[in-house]
mmCIF file of C-alpha atoms in Angstrom:
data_model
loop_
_atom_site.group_PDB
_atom_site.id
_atom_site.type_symbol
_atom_site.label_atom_id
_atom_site.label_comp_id
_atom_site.label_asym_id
_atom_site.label_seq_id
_atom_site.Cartn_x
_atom_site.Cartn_y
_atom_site.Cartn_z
ATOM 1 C CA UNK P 16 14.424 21.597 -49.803
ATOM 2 C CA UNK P 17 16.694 18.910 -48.603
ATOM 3 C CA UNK P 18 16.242 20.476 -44.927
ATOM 4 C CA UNK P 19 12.468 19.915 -45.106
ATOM 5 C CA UNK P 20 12.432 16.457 -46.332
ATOM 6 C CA UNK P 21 14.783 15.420 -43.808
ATOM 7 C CA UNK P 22 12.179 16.804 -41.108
ATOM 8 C CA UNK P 23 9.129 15.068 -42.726
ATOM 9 C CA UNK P 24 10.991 12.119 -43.129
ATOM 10 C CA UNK P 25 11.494 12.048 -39.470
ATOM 11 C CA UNK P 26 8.131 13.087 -38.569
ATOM 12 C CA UNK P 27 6.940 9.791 -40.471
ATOM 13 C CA UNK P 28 9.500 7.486 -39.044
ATOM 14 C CA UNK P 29 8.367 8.717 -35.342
ATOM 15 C CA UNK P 30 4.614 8.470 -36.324
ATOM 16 C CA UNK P 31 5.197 4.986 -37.257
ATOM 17 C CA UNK P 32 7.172 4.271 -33.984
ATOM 18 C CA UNK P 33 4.228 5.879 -31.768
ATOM 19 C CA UNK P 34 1.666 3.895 -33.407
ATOM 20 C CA UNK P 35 3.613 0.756 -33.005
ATOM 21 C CA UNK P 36 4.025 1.210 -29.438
ATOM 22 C CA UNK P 37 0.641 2.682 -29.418
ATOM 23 C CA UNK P 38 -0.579 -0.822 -30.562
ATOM 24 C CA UNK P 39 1.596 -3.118 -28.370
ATOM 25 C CA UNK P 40 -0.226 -1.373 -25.446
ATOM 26 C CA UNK P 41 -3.866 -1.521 -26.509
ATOM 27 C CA UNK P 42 -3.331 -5.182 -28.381
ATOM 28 C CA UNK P 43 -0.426 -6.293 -26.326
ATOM 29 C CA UNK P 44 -1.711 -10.047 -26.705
ATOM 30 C CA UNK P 45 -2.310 -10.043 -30.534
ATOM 31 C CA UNK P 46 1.336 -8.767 -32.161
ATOM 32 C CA UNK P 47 3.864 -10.876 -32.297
ATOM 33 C CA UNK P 48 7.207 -10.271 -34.018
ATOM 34 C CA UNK P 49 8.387 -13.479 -33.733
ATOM 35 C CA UNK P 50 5.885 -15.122 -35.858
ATOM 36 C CA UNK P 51 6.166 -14.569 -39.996
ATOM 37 C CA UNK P 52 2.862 -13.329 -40.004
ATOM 38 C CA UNK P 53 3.268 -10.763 -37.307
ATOM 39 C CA UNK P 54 0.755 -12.427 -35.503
ATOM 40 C CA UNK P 55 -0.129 -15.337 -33.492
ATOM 41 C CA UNK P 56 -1.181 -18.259 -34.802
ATOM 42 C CA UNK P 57 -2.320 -21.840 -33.996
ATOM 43 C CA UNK P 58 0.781 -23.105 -35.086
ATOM 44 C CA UNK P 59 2.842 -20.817 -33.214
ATOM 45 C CA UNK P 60 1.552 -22.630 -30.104
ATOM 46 C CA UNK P 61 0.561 -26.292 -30.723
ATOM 47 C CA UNK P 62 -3.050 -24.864 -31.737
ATOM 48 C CA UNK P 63 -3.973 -23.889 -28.010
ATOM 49 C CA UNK P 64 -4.289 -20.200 -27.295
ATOM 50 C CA UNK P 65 -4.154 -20.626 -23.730
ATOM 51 C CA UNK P 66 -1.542 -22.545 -22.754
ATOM 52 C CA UNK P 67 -1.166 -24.320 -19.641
ATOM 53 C CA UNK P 68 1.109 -22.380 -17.429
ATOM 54 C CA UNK P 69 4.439 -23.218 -16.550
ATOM 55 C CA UNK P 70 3.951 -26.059 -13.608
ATOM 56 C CA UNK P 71 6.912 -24.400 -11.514
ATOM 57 C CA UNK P 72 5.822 -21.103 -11.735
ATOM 58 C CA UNK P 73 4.407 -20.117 -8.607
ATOM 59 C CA UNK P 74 2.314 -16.610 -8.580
ATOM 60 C CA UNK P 75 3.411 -14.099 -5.628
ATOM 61 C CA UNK P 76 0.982 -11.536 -4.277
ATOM 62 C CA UNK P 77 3.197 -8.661 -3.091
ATOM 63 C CA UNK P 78 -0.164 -7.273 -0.836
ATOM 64 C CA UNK P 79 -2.448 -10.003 0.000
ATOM 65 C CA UNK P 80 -5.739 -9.441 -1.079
ATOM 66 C CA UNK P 81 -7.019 -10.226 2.620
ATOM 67 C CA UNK P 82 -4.488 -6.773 3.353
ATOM 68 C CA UNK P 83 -6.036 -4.805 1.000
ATOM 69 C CA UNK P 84 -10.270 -5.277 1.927
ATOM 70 C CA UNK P 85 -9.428 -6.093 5.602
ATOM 71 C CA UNK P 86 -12.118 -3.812 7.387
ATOM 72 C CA UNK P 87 -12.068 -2.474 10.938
ATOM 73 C CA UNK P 88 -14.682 -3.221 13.327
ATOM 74 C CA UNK P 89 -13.455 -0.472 15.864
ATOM 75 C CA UNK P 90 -16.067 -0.042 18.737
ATOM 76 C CA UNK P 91 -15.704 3.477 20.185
ATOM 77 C CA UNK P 92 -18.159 1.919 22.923
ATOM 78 C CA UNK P 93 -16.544 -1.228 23.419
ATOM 79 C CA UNK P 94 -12.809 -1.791 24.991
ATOM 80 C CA UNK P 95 -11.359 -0.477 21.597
ATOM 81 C CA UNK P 96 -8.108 1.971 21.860
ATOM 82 C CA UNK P 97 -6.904 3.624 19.177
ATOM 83 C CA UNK P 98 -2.523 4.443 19.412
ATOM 84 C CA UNK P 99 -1.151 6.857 17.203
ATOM 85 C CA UNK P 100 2.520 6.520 16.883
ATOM 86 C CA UNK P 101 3.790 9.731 16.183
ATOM 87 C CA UNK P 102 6.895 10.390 14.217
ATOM 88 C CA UNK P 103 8.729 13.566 14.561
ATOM 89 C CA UNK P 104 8.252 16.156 11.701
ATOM 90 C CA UNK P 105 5.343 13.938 9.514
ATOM 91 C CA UNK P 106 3.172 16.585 10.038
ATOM 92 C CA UNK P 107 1.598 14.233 13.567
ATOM 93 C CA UNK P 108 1.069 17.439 15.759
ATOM 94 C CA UNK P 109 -1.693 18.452 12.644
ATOM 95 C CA UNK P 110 -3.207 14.897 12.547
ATOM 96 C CA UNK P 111 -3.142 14.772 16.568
ATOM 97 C CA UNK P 112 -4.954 17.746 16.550
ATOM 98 C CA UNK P 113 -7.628 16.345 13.862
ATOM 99 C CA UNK P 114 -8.390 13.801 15.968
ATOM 100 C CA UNK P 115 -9.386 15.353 19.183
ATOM 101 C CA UNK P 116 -10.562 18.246 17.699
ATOM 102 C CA UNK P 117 -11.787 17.593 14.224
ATOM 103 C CA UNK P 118 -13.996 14.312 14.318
ATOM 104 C CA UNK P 119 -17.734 13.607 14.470
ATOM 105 C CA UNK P 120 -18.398 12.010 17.661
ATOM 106 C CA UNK P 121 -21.433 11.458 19.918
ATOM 107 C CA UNK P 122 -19.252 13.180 22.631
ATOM 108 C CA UNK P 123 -16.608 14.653 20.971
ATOM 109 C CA UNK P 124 -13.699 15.335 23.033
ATOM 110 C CA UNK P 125 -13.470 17.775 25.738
ATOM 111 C CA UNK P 126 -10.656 20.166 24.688
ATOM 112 C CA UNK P 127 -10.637 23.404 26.668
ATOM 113 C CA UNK P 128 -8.045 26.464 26.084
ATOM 114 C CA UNK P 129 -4.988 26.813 27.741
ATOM 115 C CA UNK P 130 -4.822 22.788 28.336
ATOM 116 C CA UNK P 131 -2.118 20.725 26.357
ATOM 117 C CA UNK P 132 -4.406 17.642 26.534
ATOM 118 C CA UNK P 133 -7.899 16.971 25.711
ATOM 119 C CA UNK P 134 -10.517 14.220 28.100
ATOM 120 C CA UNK P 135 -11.821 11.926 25.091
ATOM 121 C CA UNK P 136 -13.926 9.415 26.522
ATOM 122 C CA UNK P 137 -16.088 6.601 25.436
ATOM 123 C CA UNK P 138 -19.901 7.563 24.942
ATOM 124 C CA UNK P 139 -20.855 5.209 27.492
ATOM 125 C CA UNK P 140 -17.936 6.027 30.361
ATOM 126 C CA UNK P 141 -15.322 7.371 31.389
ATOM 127 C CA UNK P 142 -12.727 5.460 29.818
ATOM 128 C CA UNK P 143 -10.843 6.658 26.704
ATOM 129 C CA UNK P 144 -10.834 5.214 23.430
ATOM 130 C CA UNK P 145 -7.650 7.231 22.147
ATOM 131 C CA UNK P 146 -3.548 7.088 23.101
ATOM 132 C CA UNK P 147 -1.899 9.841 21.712
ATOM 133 C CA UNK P 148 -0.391 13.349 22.857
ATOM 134 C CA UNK P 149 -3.783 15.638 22.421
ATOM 135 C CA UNK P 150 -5.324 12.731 24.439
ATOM 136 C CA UNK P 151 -3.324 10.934 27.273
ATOM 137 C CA UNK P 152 0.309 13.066 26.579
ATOM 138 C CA UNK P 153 3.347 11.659 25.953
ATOM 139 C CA UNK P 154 2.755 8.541 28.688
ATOM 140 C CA UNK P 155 5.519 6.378 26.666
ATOM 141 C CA UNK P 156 8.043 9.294 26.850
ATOM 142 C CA UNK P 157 8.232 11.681 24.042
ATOM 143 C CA UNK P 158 7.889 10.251 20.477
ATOM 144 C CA UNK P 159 7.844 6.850 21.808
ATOM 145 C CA UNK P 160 8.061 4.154 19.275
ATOM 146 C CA UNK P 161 6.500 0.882 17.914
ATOM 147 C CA UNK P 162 9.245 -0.808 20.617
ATOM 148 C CA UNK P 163 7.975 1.526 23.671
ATOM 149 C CA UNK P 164 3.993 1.196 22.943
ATOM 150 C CA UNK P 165 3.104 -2.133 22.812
ATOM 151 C CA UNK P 166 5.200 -2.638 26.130
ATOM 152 C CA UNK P 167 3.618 0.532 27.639
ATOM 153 C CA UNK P 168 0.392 1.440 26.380
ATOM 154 C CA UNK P 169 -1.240 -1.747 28.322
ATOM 155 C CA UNK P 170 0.389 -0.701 31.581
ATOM 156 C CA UNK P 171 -0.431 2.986 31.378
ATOM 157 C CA UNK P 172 -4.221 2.483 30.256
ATOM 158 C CA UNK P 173 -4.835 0.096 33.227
ATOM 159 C CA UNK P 174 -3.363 2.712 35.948
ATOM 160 C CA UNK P 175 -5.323 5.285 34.101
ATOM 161 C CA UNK P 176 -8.550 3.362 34.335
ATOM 162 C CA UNK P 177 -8.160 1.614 37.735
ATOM 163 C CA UNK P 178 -8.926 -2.054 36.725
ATOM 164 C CA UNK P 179 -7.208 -4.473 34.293
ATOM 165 C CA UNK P 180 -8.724 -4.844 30.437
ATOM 166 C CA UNK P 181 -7.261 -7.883 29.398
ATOM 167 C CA UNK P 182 -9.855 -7.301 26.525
ATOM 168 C CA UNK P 183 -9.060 -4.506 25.119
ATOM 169 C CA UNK P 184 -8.091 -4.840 21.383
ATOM 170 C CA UNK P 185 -5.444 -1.840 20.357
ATOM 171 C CA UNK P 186 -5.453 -0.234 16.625
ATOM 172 C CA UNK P 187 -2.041 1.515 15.916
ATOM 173 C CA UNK P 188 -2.152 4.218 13.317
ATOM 174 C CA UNK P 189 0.584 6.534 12.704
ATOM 175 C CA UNK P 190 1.588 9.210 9.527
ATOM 176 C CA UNK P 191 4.883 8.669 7.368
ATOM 177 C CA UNK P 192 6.673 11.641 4.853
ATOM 178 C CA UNK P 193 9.046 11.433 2.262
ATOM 179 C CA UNK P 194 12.467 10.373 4.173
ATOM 180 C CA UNK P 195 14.029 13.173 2.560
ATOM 181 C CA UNK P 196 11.815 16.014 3.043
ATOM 182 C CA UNK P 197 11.616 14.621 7.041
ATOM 183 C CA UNK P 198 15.261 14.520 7.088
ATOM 184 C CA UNK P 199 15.848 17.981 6.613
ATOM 185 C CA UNK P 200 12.856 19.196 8.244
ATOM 186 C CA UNK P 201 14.495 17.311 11.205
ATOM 187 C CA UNK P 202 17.546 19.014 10.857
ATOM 188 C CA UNK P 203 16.513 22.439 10.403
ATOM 189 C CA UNK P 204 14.307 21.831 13.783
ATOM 190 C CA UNK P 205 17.158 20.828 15.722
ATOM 191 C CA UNK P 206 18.735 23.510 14.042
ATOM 192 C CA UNK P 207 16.570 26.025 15.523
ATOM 193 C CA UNK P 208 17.329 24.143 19.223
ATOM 194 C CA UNK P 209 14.904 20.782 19.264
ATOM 195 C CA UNK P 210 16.391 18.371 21.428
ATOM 196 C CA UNK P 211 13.969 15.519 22.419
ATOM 197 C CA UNK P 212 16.654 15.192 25.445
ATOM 198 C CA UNK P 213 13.494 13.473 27.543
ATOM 199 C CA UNK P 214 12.951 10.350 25.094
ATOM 200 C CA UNK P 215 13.301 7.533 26.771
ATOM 201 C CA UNK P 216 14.569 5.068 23.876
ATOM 202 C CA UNK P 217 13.398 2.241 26.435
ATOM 203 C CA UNK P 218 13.736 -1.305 24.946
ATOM 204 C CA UNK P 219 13.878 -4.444 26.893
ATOM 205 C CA UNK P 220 13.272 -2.559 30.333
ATOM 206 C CA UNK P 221 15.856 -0.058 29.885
ATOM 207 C CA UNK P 222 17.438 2.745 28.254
ATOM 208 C CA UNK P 223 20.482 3.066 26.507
ATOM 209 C CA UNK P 224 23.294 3.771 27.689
ATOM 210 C CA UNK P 225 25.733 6.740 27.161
ATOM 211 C CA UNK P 226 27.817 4.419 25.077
ATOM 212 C CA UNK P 227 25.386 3.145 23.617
ATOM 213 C CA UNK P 228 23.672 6.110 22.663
ATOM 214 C CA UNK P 229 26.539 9.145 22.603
ATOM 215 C CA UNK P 230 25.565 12.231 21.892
ATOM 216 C CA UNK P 231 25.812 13.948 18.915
ATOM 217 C CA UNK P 232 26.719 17.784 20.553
ATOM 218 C CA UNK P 233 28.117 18.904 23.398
ATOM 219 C CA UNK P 234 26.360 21.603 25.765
ATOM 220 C CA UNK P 235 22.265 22.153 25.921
ATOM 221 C CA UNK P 236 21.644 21.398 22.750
ATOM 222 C CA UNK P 237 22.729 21.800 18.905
ATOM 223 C CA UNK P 238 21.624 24.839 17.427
ATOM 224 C CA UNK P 239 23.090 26.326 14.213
ATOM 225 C CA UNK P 240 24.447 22.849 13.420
ATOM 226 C CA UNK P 241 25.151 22.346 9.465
ATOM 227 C CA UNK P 242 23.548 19.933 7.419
ATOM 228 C CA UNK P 243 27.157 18.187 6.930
ATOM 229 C CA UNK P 244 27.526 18.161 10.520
ATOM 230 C CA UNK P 245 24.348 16.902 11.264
ATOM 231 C CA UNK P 246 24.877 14.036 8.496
ATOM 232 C CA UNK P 247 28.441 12.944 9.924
ATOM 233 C CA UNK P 248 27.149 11.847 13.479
ATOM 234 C CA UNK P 249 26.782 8.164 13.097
ATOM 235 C CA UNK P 250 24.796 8.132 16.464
ATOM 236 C CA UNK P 251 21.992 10.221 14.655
ATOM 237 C CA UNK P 252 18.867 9.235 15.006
ATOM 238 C CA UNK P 253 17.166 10.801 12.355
ATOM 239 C CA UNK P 254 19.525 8.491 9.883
ATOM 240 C CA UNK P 255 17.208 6.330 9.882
ATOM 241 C CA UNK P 256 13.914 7.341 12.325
ATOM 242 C CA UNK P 257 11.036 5.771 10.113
ATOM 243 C CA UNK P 258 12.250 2.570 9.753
ATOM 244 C CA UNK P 259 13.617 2.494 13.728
ATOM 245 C CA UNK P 260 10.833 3.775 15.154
ATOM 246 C CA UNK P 261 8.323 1.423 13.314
ATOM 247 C CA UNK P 262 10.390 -1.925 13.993
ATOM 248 C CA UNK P 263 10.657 -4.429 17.111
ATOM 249 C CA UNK P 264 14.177 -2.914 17.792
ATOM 250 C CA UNK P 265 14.482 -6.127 20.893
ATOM 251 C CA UNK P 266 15.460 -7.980 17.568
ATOM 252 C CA UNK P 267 18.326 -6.807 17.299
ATOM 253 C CA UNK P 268 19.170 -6.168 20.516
ATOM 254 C CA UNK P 269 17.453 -2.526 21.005
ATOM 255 C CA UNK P 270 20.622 0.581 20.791
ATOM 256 C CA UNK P 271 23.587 -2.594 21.857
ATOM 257 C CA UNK P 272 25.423 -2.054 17.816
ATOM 258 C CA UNK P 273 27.915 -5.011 19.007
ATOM 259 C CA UNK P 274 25.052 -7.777 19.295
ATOM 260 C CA UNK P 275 24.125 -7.703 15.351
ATOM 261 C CA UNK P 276 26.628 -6.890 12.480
ATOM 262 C CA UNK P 277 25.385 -3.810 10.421
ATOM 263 C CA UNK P 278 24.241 -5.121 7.775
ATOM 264 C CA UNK P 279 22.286 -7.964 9.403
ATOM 265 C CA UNK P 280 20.601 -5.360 11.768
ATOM 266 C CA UNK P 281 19.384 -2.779 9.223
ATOM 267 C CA UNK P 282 17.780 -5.963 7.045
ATOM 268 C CA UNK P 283 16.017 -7.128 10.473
ATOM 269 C CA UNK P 284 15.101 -3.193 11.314
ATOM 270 C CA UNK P 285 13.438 -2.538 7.786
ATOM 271 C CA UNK P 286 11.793 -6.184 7.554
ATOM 272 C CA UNK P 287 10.098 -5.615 10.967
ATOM 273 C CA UNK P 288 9.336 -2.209 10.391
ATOM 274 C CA UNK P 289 7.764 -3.346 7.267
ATOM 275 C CA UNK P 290 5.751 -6.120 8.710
ATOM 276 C CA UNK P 291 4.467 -3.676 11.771
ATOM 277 C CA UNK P 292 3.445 -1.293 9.034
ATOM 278 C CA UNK P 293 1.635 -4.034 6.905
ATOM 279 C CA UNK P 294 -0.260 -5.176 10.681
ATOM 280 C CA UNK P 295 -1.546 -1.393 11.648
ATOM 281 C CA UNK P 296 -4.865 -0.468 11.442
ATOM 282 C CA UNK P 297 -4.216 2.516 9.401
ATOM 283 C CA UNK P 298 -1.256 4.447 8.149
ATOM 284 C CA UNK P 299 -1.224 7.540 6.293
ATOM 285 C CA UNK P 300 0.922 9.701 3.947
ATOM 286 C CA UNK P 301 2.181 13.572 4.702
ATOM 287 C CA UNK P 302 2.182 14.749 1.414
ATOM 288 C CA UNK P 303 -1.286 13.217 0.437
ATOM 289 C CA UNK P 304 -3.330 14.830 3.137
ATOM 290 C CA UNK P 305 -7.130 14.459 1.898
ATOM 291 C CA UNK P 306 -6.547 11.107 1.125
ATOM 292 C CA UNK P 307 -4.995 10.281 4.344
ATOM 293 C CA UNK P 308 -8.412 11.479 5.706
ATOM 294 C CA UNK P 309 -10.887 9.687 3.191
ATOM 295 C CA UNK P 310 -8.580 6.516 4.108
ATOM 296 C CA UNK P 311 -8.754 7.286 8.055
ATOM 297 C CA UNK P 312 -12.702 7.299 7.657
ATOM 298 C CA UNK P 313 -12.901 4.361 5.347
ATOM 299 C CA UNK P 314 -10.934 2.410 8.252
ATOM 300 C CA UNK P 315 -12.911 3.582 11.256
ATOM 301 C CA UNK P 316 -15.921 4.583 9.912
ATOM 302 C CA UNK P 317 -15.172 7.732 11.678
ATOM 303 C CA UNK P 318 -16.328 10.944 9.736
ATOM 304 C CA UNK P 319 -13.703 14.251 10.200
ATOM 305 C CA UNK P 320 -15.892 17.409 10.577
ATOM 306 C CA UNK P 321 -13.792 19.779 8.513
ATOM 307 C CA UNK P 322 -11.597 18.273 5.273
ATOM 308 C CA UNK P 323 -7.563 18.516 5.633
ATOM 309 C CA UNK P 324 -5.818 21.110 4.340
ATOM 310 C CA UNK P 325 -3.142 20.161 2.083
ATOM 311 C CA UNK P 326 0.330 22.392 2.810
ATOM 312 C CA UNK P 327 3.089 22.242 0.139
ATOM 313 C CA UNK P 328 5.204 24.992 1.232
ATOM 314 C CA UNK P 329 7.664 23.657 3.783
ATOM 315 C CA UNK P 330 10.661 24.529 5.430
ATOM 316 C CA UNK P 331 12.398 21.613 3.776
ATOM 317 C CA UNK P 332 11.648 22.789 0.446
ATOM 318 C CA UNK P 333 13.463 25.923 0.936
ATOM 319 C CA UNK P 334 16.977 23.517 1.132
ATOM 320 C CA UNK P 335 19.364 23.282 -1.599
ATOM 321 C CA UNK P 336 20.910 19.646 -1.354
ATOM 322 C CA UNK P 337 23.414 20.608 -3.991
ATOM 323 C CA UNK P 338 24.654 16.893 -4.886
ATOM 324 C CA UNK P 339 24.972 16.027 -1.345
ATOM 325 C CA UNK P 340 23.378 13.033 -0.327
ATOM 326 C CA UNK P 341 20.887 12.556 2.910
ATOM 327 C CA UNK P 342 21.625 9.344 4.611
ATOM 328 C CA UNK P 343 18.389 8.298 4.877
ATOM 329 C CA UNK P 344 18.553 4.665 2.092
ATOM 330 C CA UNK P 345 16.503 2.284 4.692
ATOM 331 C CA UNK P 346 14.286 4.609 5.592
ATOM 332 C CA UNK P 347 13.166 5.131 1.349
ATOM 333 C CA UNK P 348 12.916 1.165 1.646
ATOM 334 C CA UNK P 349 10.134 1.481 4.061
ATOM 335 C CA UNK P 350 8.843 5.057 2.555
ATOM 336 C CA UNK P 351 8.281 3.517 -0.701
ATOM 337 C CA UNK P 352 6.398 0.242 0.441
ATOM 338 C CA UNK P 353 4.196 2.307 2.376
ATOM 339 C CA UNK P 354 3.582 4.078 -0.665
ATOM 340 C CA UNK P 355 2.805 1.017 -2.985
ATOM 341 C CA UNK P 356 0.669 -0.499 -0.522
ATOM 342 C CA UNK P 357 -1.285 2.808 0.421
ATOM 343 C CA UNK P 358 -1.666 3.618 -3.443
ATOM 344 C CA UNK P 359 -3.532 0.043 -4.036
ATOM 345 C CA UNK P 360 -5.760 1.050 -1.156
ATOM 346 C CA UNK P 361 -6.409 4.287 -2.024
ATOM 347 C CA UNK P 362 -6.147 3.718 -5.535
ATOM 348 C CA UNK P 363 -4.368 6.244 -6.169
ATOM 349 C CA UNK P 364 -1.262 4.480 -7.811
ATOM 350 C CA UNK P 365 -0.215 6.696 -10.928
ATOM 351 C CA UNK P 366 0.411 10.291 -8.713
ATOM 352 C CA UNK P 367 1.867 8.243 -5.705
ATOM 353 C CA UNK P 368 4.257 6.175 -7.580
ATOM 354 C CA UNK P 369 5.422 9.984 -9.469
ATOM 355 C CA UNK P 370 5.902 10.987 -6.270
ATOM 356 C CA UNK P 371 8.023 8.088 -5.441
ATOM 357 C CA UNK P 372 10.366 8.728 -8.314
ATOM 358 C CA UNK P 373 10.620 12.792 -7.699
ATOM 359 C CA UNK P 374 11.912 12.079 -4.254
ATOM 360 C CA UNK P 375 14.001 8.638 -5.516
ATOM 361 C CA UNK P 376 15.916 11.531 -7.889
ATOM 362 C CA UNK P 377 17.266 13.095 -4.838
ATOM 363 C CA UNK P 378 19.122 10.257 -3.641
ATOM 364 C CA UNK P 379 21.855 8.607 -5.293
ATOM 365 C CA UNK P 380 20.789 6.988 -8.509
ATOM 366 C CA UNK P 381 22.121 3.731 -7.456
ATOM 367 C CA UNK P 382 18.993 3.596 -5.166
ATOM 368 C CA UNK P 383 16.260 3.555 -8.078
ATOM 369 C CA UNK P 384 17.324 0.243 -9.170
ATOM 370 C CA UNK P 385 16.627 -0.851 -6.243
ATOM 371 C CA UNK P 386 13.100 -0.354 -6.113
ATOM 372 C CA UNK P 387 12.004 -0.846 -10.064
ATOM 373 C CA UNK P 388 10.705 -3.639 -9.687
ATOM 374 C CA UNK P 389 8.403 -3.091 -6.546
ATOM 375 C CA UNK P 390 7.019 0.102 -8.820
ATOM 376 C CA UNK P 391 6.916 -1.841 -11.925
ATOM 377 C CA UNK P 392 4.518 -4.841 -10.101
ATOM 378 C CA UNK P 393 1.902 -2.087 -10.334
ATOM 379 C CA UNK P 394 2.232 -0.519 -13.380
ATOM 380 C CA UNK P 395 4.280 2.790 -12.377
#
């Protein structure tokens, strides 16, 4: 008997406490515990219930509202060019493919079999309206990054094309994944014998050198390395790819570690990755694939002929982490503003922002903290 009051006791007592919170949601402006009454009343604020607002308080946008309804006036007939920067293992080969292949053009792109490379030209002539490796190849060097384009891409297009554009108006675009789930899909790639030994890393007119840039094996390559192994070289460059291949690296003084201390450089890294992410045309998300795609067409007005297919079997699901931790803290930095400010467009905050906080769990917990507050300015 005594058993079964004690439960309906504290059935009552936690009915009472979900209603209460219940209530603070739905009325949040009406309850107040502070007052006597429970409630707000004149005198509880000098008889004005709006009150003027604090005089120093000065209210911060964290995404400009010119960011978030900027529109796109890309002119496929024009001297528009389209650059995808492509980031190894974010699922670019399947979006490269989507765009020579997939979209609804007056003269789609000329893609025939056996040929790495597809002619996509304007409507109008013979000039092309898209950079990327289904399109022109790897012209920058393999996987070449924010740094490498917007010195290159000018150069190549006007060699390409025979006479100068000083007109043309470029539109970078380019896909970003979970740091964690790229990480080991990295790793497991190299595993199996990737190299990307013919990356040029050029910045400032040249590439690193060896000592700037050691290696992290020794012979052709680094198959059947561990993850621990593959974690311990501190000259890795998937440590910390996202954020380095997204920011102006001449800041801080491209692959030269002795110009900038450490700390100092990965602040620079991840602020100018984030600003070159906030200034592209259009980026997307891995693990969101459809909505990558209605997000692509909103920008370009640019339909896709077939919808995405949305893959959630990977190879870097099939890892056990154990409690090990992937070095990969700058690169969530960047991950989860992209995810913030992709969820306002797409509006699509509540599953991104669960998303966010699945992969966050992976990492040390010290990281979450970090990034509470950008999550809890929308409501996550």
């Amino acid at each position: 008997m005594v058993e079964a009051s004690s439960k309906f006791l504290l059935i009552v007592v936690g009915s009472v406490c979900f209603m209460l919170i219940l209530y603070q949601y739905v009325a949040p402006g009406v309850i107040n515990f502070g007052s006597p009454h429970g409630y707000f009343t004149e005198e509880d604020d000098g008889g004005d219930i709006f009150p003027s607002p604090d005089p120093h308080y000065v209210k911060k946008y964290y995404f400009p509202v010119r960011d978030l309804e900027r529109t796109v006036e890309f002119e496929i007939k024009g001297e528009d060019v389209i650059v995808f920067l492509h980031i190894q293992k974010t699922g670019g080969t399947t979006f490269g493919r989507h765009l020579v292949q997939n979209v609804r053009l007056e003269v789609p792109c000329d893609c025939r079999p056996g040929q790495k490379k597809c002619t996509c030209y304007r409507p109008n002539r013979k000039e092309t309206w898209l950079f990327s490796r289904f399109s022109t190849g790897w012209s920058c060097g393999l996987h070449a990054d924010w740094t490498e384009l917007k010195n290159c891409v000018p150069g190549v297009l006007d060699k390409k094309e025979t006479r100068m554009k000083n007109e043309r108006k470029f539109y970078y675009i380019t896909l970003l994944r979970d740091p964690v789930s790229r990480y080991l899909s990295e790793w497991r790639h190299v595993q199996r014998g990737a190299t990307w030994k013919t990356s040029l890393h050029m910045c400032d007119g040249r590439t690193p050198t060896p000592e700037e840039l050691p290696a992290c094996y020794e012979g052709s390559d680094w198959s059947g390395c561990t993850l621990q192994q593959f974690m311990d070289c501190p000259y890795n460059l998937a440590n910390n790819r996202q954020v380095r291949m997204l920011a102006d690296l001449s800041l801080v003084g491209c692959y030269n570690m002795s110009t900038v201390p450490e700390q100092r450089r990965s602040q620079l890294l991840l602020d100018s990755a984030k600003k070159n992410l906030r200034d592209m045309a259009f980026f997307g998300l891995t693990e969101y694939q459809r909505k990558t795609q209605f997000l692509f067409e909103r920008t370009f007005r640019l339909r896709f002929i077939r919808p995405f297919m949305q893959y959630n079997s990977t190879r870097a699901a099939g890892v056990d982490l154990d409690n090990t931790t992937v070095c990969v803290c700058v690169c969530v930095c960047v991950y989860v503003y992209a995810c913030v400010y992709a969820c306002v467009c797409m509006c699509v905050c509540v599953c991104v922002c669960v998303a966010i906080w699945n992969m966050l769990s992976v990492i040390t917990p010290g990281y979450c903290a970090v990034f509470h507050h950008i999550l809890a300015v929308l409501g996550c």
